[in-house]
GROMACS .gro file of N, CA and C in nm:
model
  333
    1MET      N    1   3.783  -6.699   1.237
    1MET     CA    2   3.920  -6.698   1.195
    1MET      C    3   3.971  -6.555   1.200
    2ALA      N    4   4.080  -6.530   1.268
    2ALA     CA    5   4.136  -6.397   1.284
    2ALA      C    6   4.222  -6.363   1.163
    3SER      N    7   4.211  -6.240   1.118
    3SER     CA    8   4.287  -6.200   1.001
    3SER      C    9   4.420  -6.138   1.038
    4GLY      N   10   4.448  -6.121   1.164
    4GLY     CA   11   4.575  -6.064   1.206
    4GLY      C   12   4.573  -5.913   1.212
    5ASN      N   13   4.458  -5.852   1.192
    5ASN     CA   14   4.447  -5.707   1.197
    5ASN      C   15   4.424  -5.665   1.341
    6ALA      N   16   4.517  -5.591   1.397
    6ALA     CA   17   4.512  -5.556   1.539
    6ALA      C   18   4.404  -5.453   1.570
    7ILE      N   19   4.364  -5.375   1.470
    7ILE     CA   20   4.266  -5.271   1.501
    7ILE      C   21   4.128  -5.305   1.443
    8ARG      N   22   4.101  -5.430   1.428
    8ARG     CA   23   3.972  -5.473   1.374
    8ARG      C   24   3.859  -5.423   1.463
    9GLY      N   25   3.760  -5.368   1.399
    9GLY     CA   26   3.643  -5.322   1.472
    9GLY      C   27   3.655  -5.181   1.526
   10SER      N   28   3.765  -5.113   1.498
   10SER     CA   29   3.777  -4.976   1.546
   10SER      C   30   3.802  -4.884   1.426
   11ARG      N   31   3.770  -4.758   1.445
   11ARG     CA   32   3.787  -4.660   1.339
   11ARG      C   33   3.918  -4.586   1.357
   12VAL      N   34   3.963  -4.527   1.250
   12VAL     CA   35   4.081  -4.443   1.259
   12VAL      C   36   4.044  -4.322   1.343
   13GLY      N   37   4.124  -4.293   1.440
   13GLY     CA   38   4.098  -4.179   1.527
   13GLY      C   39   4.003  -4.210   1.640
   14ALA      N   40   3.958  -4.335   1.651
   14ALA     CA   41   3.866  -4.370   1.758
   14ALA      C   42   3.941  -4.372   1.891
   15GLY      N   43   3.872  -4.345   1.994
   15GLY     CA   44   3.932  -4.347   2.126
   15GLY      C   45   3.903  -4.218   2.198
   16PRO      N   46   3.948  -4.208   2.320
   16PRO     CA   47   3.920  -4.087   2.396
   16PRO      C   48   3.994  -3.967   2.336
   17MET      N   49   3.920  -3.864   2.308
   17MET     CA   50   3.980  -3.743   2.250
   17MET      C   51   3.941  -3.624   2.336
   18GLY      N   52   3.987  -3.619   2.454
   18GLY     CA   53   3.958  -3.508   2.542
   18GLY      C   54   4.073  -3.409   2.541
   19GLU      N   55   4.062  -3.309   2.625
   19GLU     CA   56   4.166  -3.208   2.636
   19GLU      C   57   4.300  -3.269   2.678
   20ALA      N   58   4.296  -3.379   2.753
   20ALA     CA   59   4.419  -3.439   2.803
   20ALA      C   60   4.506  -3.491   2.688
   21GLU      N   61   4.444  -3.546   2.584
   21GLU     CA   62   4.523  -3.602   2.474
   21GLU      C   63   4.566  -3.498   2.372
   22ARG      N   64   4.480  -3.406   2.336
   22ARG     CA   65   4.518  -3.311   2.232
   22ARG      C   66   4.569  -3.180   2.288
   23GLY      N   67   4.561  -3.161   2.412
   23GLY     CA   68   4.605  -3.035   2.471
   23GLY      C   69   4.493  -2.934   2.469
   24GLU      N   70   4.516  -2.822   2.528
   24GLU     CA   71   4.412  -2.720   2.533
   24GLU      C   72   4.404  -2.648   2.399
   25SER      N   73   4.283  -2.616   2.359
   25SER     CA   74   4.267  -2.545   2.232
   25SER      C   75   4.300  -2.397   2.252
   26ALA      N   76   4.344  -2.335   2.146
   26ALA     CA   77   4.381  -2.194   2.152
   26ALA      C   78   4.256  -2.109   2.173
   27PRO      N   79   4.269  -1.998   2.242
   27PRO     CA   80   4.152  -1.910   2.259
   27PRO      C   81   4.105  -1.859   2.123
   28ARG      N   82   3.976  -1.858   2.105
   28ARG     CA   83   3.916  -1.822   1.977
   28ARG      C   84   3.822  -1.703   1.989
   29LEU      N   85   3.808  -1.631   1.875
   29LEU     CA   86   3.711  -1.523   1.862
   29LEU      C   87   3.618  -1.557   1.748
   30ARG      N   88   3.489  -1.537   1.766
   30ARG     CA   89   3.393  -1.553   1.656
   30ARG      C   90   3.356  -1.413   1.609
   31ILE      N   91   3.385  -1.384   1.485
   31ILE     CA   92   3.359  -1.252   1.426
   31ILE      C   93   3.246  -1.265   1.325
   32SER      N   94   3.149  -1.173   1.330
   32SER     CA   95   3.038  -1.174   1.236
   32SER      C   96   3.072  -1.093   1.112
   33PHE      N   97   3.039  -1.150   0.996
   33PHE     CA   98   3.056  -1.084   0.867
   33PHE      C   99   2.921  -1.088   0.796
   34TRP      N  100   2.885  -0.980   0.726
   34TRP     CA  101   2.760  -0.973   0.651
   34TRP      C  102   2.789  -0.939   0.507
   35CYS      N  103   2.716  -1.006   0.415
   35CYS     CA  104   2.731  -0.978   0.272
   35CYS      C  105   2.617  -0.889   0.225
   36ALA      N  106   2.616  -0.853   0.097
   36ALA     CA  107   2.513  -0.765   0.042
   36ALA      C  108   2.375  -0.830   0.044
   37ASN      N  109   2.369  -0.962   0.050
   37ASN     CA  110   2.241  -1.034   0.058
   37ASN      C  111   2.195  -1.054   0.202
   38GLU      N  112   2.261  -0.989   0.296
   38GLU     CA  113   2.230  -0.992   0.439
   38GLU      C  114   2.249  -1.131   0.502
   39HIS      N  115   2.337  -1.211   0.444
   39HIS     CA  116   2.373  -1.339   0.507
   39HIS      C  117   2.479  -1.310   0.612
   40GLU      N  118   2.464  -1.375   0.727
   40GLU     CA  119   2.565  -1.359   0.832
   40GLU      C  120   2.650  -1.485   0.839
   41THR      N  121   2.778  -1.465   0.851
   41THR     CA  122   2.873  -1.574   0.866
   41THR      C  123   2.959  -1.546   0.987
   42GLN      N  124   2.989  -1.646   1.068
   42GLN     CA  125   3.068  -1.626   1.189
   42GLN      C  126   3.186  -1.722   1.194
   43PRO      N  127   3.291  -1.695   1.116
   43PRO     CA  128   3.410  -1.779   1.128
   43PRO      C  129   3.480  -1.752   1.260
   44SER      N  130   3.555  -1.851   1.306
   44SER     CA  131   3.630  -1.831   1.430
   44SER      C  132   3.777  -1.813   1.397
   45PHE      N  133   3.841  -1.724   1.470
   45PHE     CA  134   3.982  -1.692   1.450
   45PHE      C  135   4.053  -1.708   1.584
   46ALA      N  136   4.181  -1.742   1.577
   46ALA     CA  137   4.261  -1.744   1.698
   46ALA      C  138   4.265  -1.601   1.754
   47SER      N  139   4.266  -1.588   1.884
   47SER     CA  140   4.256  -1.455   1.945
   47SER      C  141   4.374  -1.366   1.908
   48ASP      N  142   4.488  -1.425   1.873
   48ASP     CA  143   4.603  -1.342   1.837
   48ASP      C  144   4.620  -1.329   1.685
   49ALA      N  145   4.528  -1.384   1.607
   49ALA     CA  146   4.537  -1.377   1.460
   49ALA      C  147   4.483  -1.244   1.410
   50GLN      N  148   4.533  -1.203   1.293
   50GLN     CA  149   4.484  -1.080   1.230
   50GLN      C  150   4.355  -1.113   1.156
   51VAL      N  151   4.248  -1.044   1.189
   51VAL     CA  152   4.117  -1.068   1.127
   51VAL      C  153   4.111  -0.993   0.995
   52PRO      N  154   4.074  -1.060   0.884
   52PRO     CA  155   4.069  -0.993   0.754
   52PRO      C  156   3.953  -0.893   0.748
   53ASP      N  157   3.963  -0.796   0.658
   53ASP     CA  158   3.857  -0.697   0.641
   53ASP      C  159   3.733  -0.758   0.577
   54THR      N  160   3.755  -0.850   0.483
   54THR     CA  161   3.642  -0.914   0.415
   54THR      C  162   3.656  -1.065   0.425
   55TRP      N  163   3.542  -1.133   0.409
   55TRP     CA  164   3.536  -1.279   0.414
   55TRP      C  165   3.436  -1.322   0.310
   56ASP      N  166   3.461  -1.428   0.236
   56ASP     CA  167   3.367  -1.474   0.134
   56ASP      C  168   3.248  -1.541   0.200
   57CYS      N  169   3.128  -1.499   0.160
   57CYS     CA  170   3.005  -1.558   0.214
   57CYS      C  171   2.993  -1.702   0.164
   58PRO      N  172   2.975  -1.799   0.254
   58PRO     CA  173   2.964  -1.939   0.209
   58PRO      C  174   2.832  -1.969   0.138
   59ARG      N  175   2.731  -1.882   0.153
   59ARG     CA  176   2.601  -1.909   0.090
   59ARG      C  177   2.593  -1.856  -0.052
   60CYS      N  178   2.642  -1.731  -0.075
   60CYS     CA  179   2.628  -1.672  -0.209
   60CYS      C  180   2.762  -1.641  -0.275
   61GLY      N  181   2.872  -1.643  -0.199
   61GLY     CA  182   3.003  -1.617  -0.258
   61GLY      C  183   3.041  -1.471  -0.265
   62PHE      N  184   2.950  -1.380  -0.228
   62PHE     CA  185   2.982  -1.238  -0.229
   62PHE      C  186   3.078  -1.205  -0.115
   63PRO      N  187   3.153  -1.098  -0.128
   63PRO     CA  188   3.238  -1.058  -0.016
   63PRO      C  189   3.151  -1.007   0.099
   64ALA      N  190   3.193  -1.037   0.221
   64ALA     CA  191   3.120  -0.995   0.340
   64ALA      C  192   3.213  -0.912   0.427
   65GLY      N  193   3.157  -0.810   0.492
   65GLY     CA  194   3.234  -0.724   0.580
   65GLY      C  195   3.178  -0.726   0.721
   66GLN      N  196   3.248  -0.662   0.812
   66GLN     CA  197   3.207  -0.663   0.953
   66GLN      C  198   3.099  -0.560   0.984
   67ASP      N  199   3.076  -0.465   0.895
   67ASP     CA  200   2.974  -0.363   0.916
   67ASP      C  201   2.842  -0.411   0.856
   68ARG      N  202   2.746  -0.443   0.941
   68ARG     CA  203   2.618  -0.498   0.894
   68ARG      C  204   2.542  -0.399   0.807
   69ASP      N  205   2.548  -0.270   0.840
   69ASP     CA  206   2.472  -0.169   0.767
   69ASP      C  207   2.538  -0.128   0.636
   70ASN      N  208   2.666  -0.159   0.619
   70ASN     CA  209   2.738  -0.118   0.499
   70ASN      C  210   2.827  -0.232   0.450
   71PRO      N  211   2.765  -0.340   0.396
   71PRO     CA  212   2.846  -0.452   0.348
   71PRO      C  213   2.919  -0.416   0.218
   72PRO      N  214   3.025  -0.487   0.185
   72PRO     CA  215   3.096  -0.459   0.059
   72PRO      C  216   3.006  -0.484  -0.061
   73ASP      N  217   3.030  -0.409  -0.167
   73ASP     CA  218   2.953  -0.428  -0.290
   73ASP      C  219   2.988  -0.561  -0.354
   74PRO      N  220   2.890  -0.625  -0.419
   74PRO     CA  221   2.920  -0.748  -0.491
   74PRO      C  222   3.018  -0.719  -0.605
   75PRO      N  223   3.100  -0.816  -0.642
   75PRO     CA  224   3.195  -0.791  -0.751
   75PRO      C  225   3.121  -0.771  -0.883
   76ARG      N  226   3.172  -0.682  -0.963
   76ARG     CA  227   3.111  -0.656  -1.094
   76ARG      C  228   3.174  -0.751  -1.194
   77THR      N  229   3.091  -0.832  -1.255
   77THR     CA  230   3.143  -0.928  -1.352
   77THR      C  231   3.133  -0.869  -1.492
   78GLU      N  232   3.243  -0.876  -1.562
   78GLU     CA  233   3.246  -0.827  -1.700
   78GLU      C  234   3.192  -0.936  -1.792
   79PRO      N  235   3.115  -0.896  -1.892
   79PRO     CA  236   3.064  -0.997  -1.985
   79PRO      C  237   3.179  -1.056  -2.067
   80TYR      N  238   3.157  -1.175  -2.116
   80TYR     CA  239   3.257  -1.244  -2.197
   80TYR      C  240   3.281  -1.165  -2.325
   81LYS      N  241   3.408  -1.144  -2.358
   81LYS     CA  242   3.441  -1.074  -2.482
   81LYS      C  243   3.485  -1.174  -2.587
   82THR      N  244   3.438  -1.153  -2.706
   82THR     CA  245   3.480  -1.237  -2.817
   82THR      C  246   3.613  -1.185  -2.871
   83HIS      N  247   3.674  -1.265  -2.957
   83HIS     CA  248   3.800  -1.224  -3.020
   83HIS      C  249   3.777  -1.096  -3.100
   84LEU      N  250   3.663  -1.087  -3.168
   84LEU     CA  251   3.632  -0.969  -3.247
   84LEU      C  252   3.622  -0.844  -3.161
   85ALA      N  253   3.568  -0.857  -3.040
   85ALA     CA  254   3.558  -0.741  -2.951
   85ALA      C  255   3.696  -0.691  -2.911
   86TYR      N  256   3.790  -0.783  -2.886
   86TYR     CA  257   3.926  -0.740  -2.854
   86TYR      C  258   3.993  -0.674  -2.974
   87VAL      N  259   3.969  -0.726  -3.093
   87VAL     CA  260   4.027  -0.665  -3.214
   87VAL      C  261   3.970  -0.525  -3.233
   88ARG      N  262   3.841  -0.508  -3.210
   88ARG     CA  263   3.779  -0.376  -3.227
   88ARG      C  264   3.831  -0.274  -3.127
   89GLU      N  265   3.877  -0.322  -3.011
   89GLU     CA  266   3.937  -0.229  -2.915
   89GLU      C  267   4.071  -0.176  -2.965
   90ARG      N  268   4.145  -0.260  -3.039
   90ARG     CA  269   4.279  -0.222  -3.085
   90ARG      C  270   4.278  -0.152  -3.219
   91ARG      N  271   4.180  -0.176  -3.301
   91ARG     CA  272   4.180  -0.125  -3.438
   91ARG      C  273   4.058  -0.038  -3.464
   92SER      N  274   4.077   0.063  -3.547
   92SER     CA  275   3.964   0.148  -3.588
   92SER      C  276   3.898   0.086  -3.711
   93ASP      N  277   3.785   0.140  -3.751
   93ASP     CA  278   3.718   0.091  -3.872
   93ASP      C  279   3.805   0.113  -3.996
   94ALA      N  280   3.877   0.225  -3.998
   94ALA     CA  281   3.964   0.253  -4.112
   94ALA      C  282   4.077   0.150  -4.120
   95ASP      N  283   4.133   0.112  -4.004
   95ASP     CA  284   4.237   0.009  -4.003
   95ASP      C  285   4.180  -0.123  -4.056
   96GLY      N  286   4.060  -0.156  -4.014
   96GLY     CA  287   3.997  -0.280  -4.059
   96GLY      C  288   3.975  -0.282  -4.208
   97GLU      N  289   3.930  -0.169  -4.263
   97GLU     CA  290   3.908  -0.158  -4.408
   97GLU      C  291   4.040  -0.176  -4.483
   98ALA      N  292   4.148  -0.115  -4.432
   98ALA     CA  293   4.278  -0.126  -4.498
   98ALA      C  294   4.329  -0.270  -4.496
   99ILE      N  295   4.314  -0.338  -4.383
   99ILE     CA  296   4.358  -0.477  -4.371
   99ILE      C  297   4.276  -0.567  -4.464
  100LEU      N  298   4.144  -0.543  -4.469
  100LEU     CA  299   4.057  -0.620  -4.556
  100LEU      C  300   4.094  -0.599  -4.703
  101ALA      N  301   4.119  -0.476  -4.741
  101ALA     CA  302   4.157  -0.447  -4.880
  101ALA      C  303   4.288  -0.516  -4.916
  102GLU      N  304   4.383  -0.515  -4.824
  102GLU     CA  305   4.512  -0.581  -4.848
  102GLU      C  306   4.494  -0.732  -4.864
  103ALA      N  307   4.410  -0.793  -4.779
  103ALA     CA  308   4.387  -0.937  -4.786
  103ALA      C  309   4.316  -0.974  -4.916
  104LEU      N  310   4.219  -0.893  -4.957
  104LEU     CA  311   4.150  -0.921  -5.083
  104LEU      C  312   4.243  -0.906  -5.203
  105ALA      N  313   4.333  -0.808  -5.198
  105ALA     CA  314   4.429  -0.790  -5.306
  105ALA      C  315   4.522  -0.912  -5.317
  106LYS      N  316   4.563  -0.967  -5.202
  106LYS     CA  317   4.647  -1.087  -5.205
  106LYS      C  318   4.573  -1.206  -5.266
  107LEU      N  319   4.447  -1.220  -5.230
  107LEU     CA  320   4.366  -1.331  -5.284
  107LEU      C  321   4.346  -1.318  -5.434
  108ARG      N  322   4.330  -1.199  -5.481
  108ARG     CA  323   4.310  -1.174  -5.624
  108ARG      C  324   4.440  -1.181  -5.703
  109GLY      N  325   4.550  -1.187  -5.632
  109GLY     CA  326   4.680  -1.194  -5.698
  109GLY      C  327   4.733  -1.060  -5.745
  110GLU      N  328   4.681  -0.955  -5.687
  110GLU     CA  329   4.724  -0.821  -5.728
  110GLU      C  330   4.853  -0.782  -5.659
  111ILE      N  331   4.889  -0.847  -5.551
  111ILE     CA  332   5.012  -0.810  -5.479
  111ILE      C  333   5.117  -0.914  -5.503
   0.00000   0.00000   0.00000
């Protein structure tokens, strides 16, 4: 029994896909990039495209450059800061003591 589906048994995009149907592909350049872990990556770029200075390594995620002997340094990750660490950057110990004394005075009903 036919279900009325005209493309039964074929996949989307199936059929001859040669140069005649899609046209000629643009000229490409394969450029090598190396990361600090000595991984090589070779993305392809259109010949008239501007090639970036760095490319993210697909294996480790570090930035990769075109100079094999001098790859870019890995990014420096800052440790997670707590709320208290940010407060300590803005306030001195004397400021903290004054704020604490004021809060305790309010709790005791002195203010």
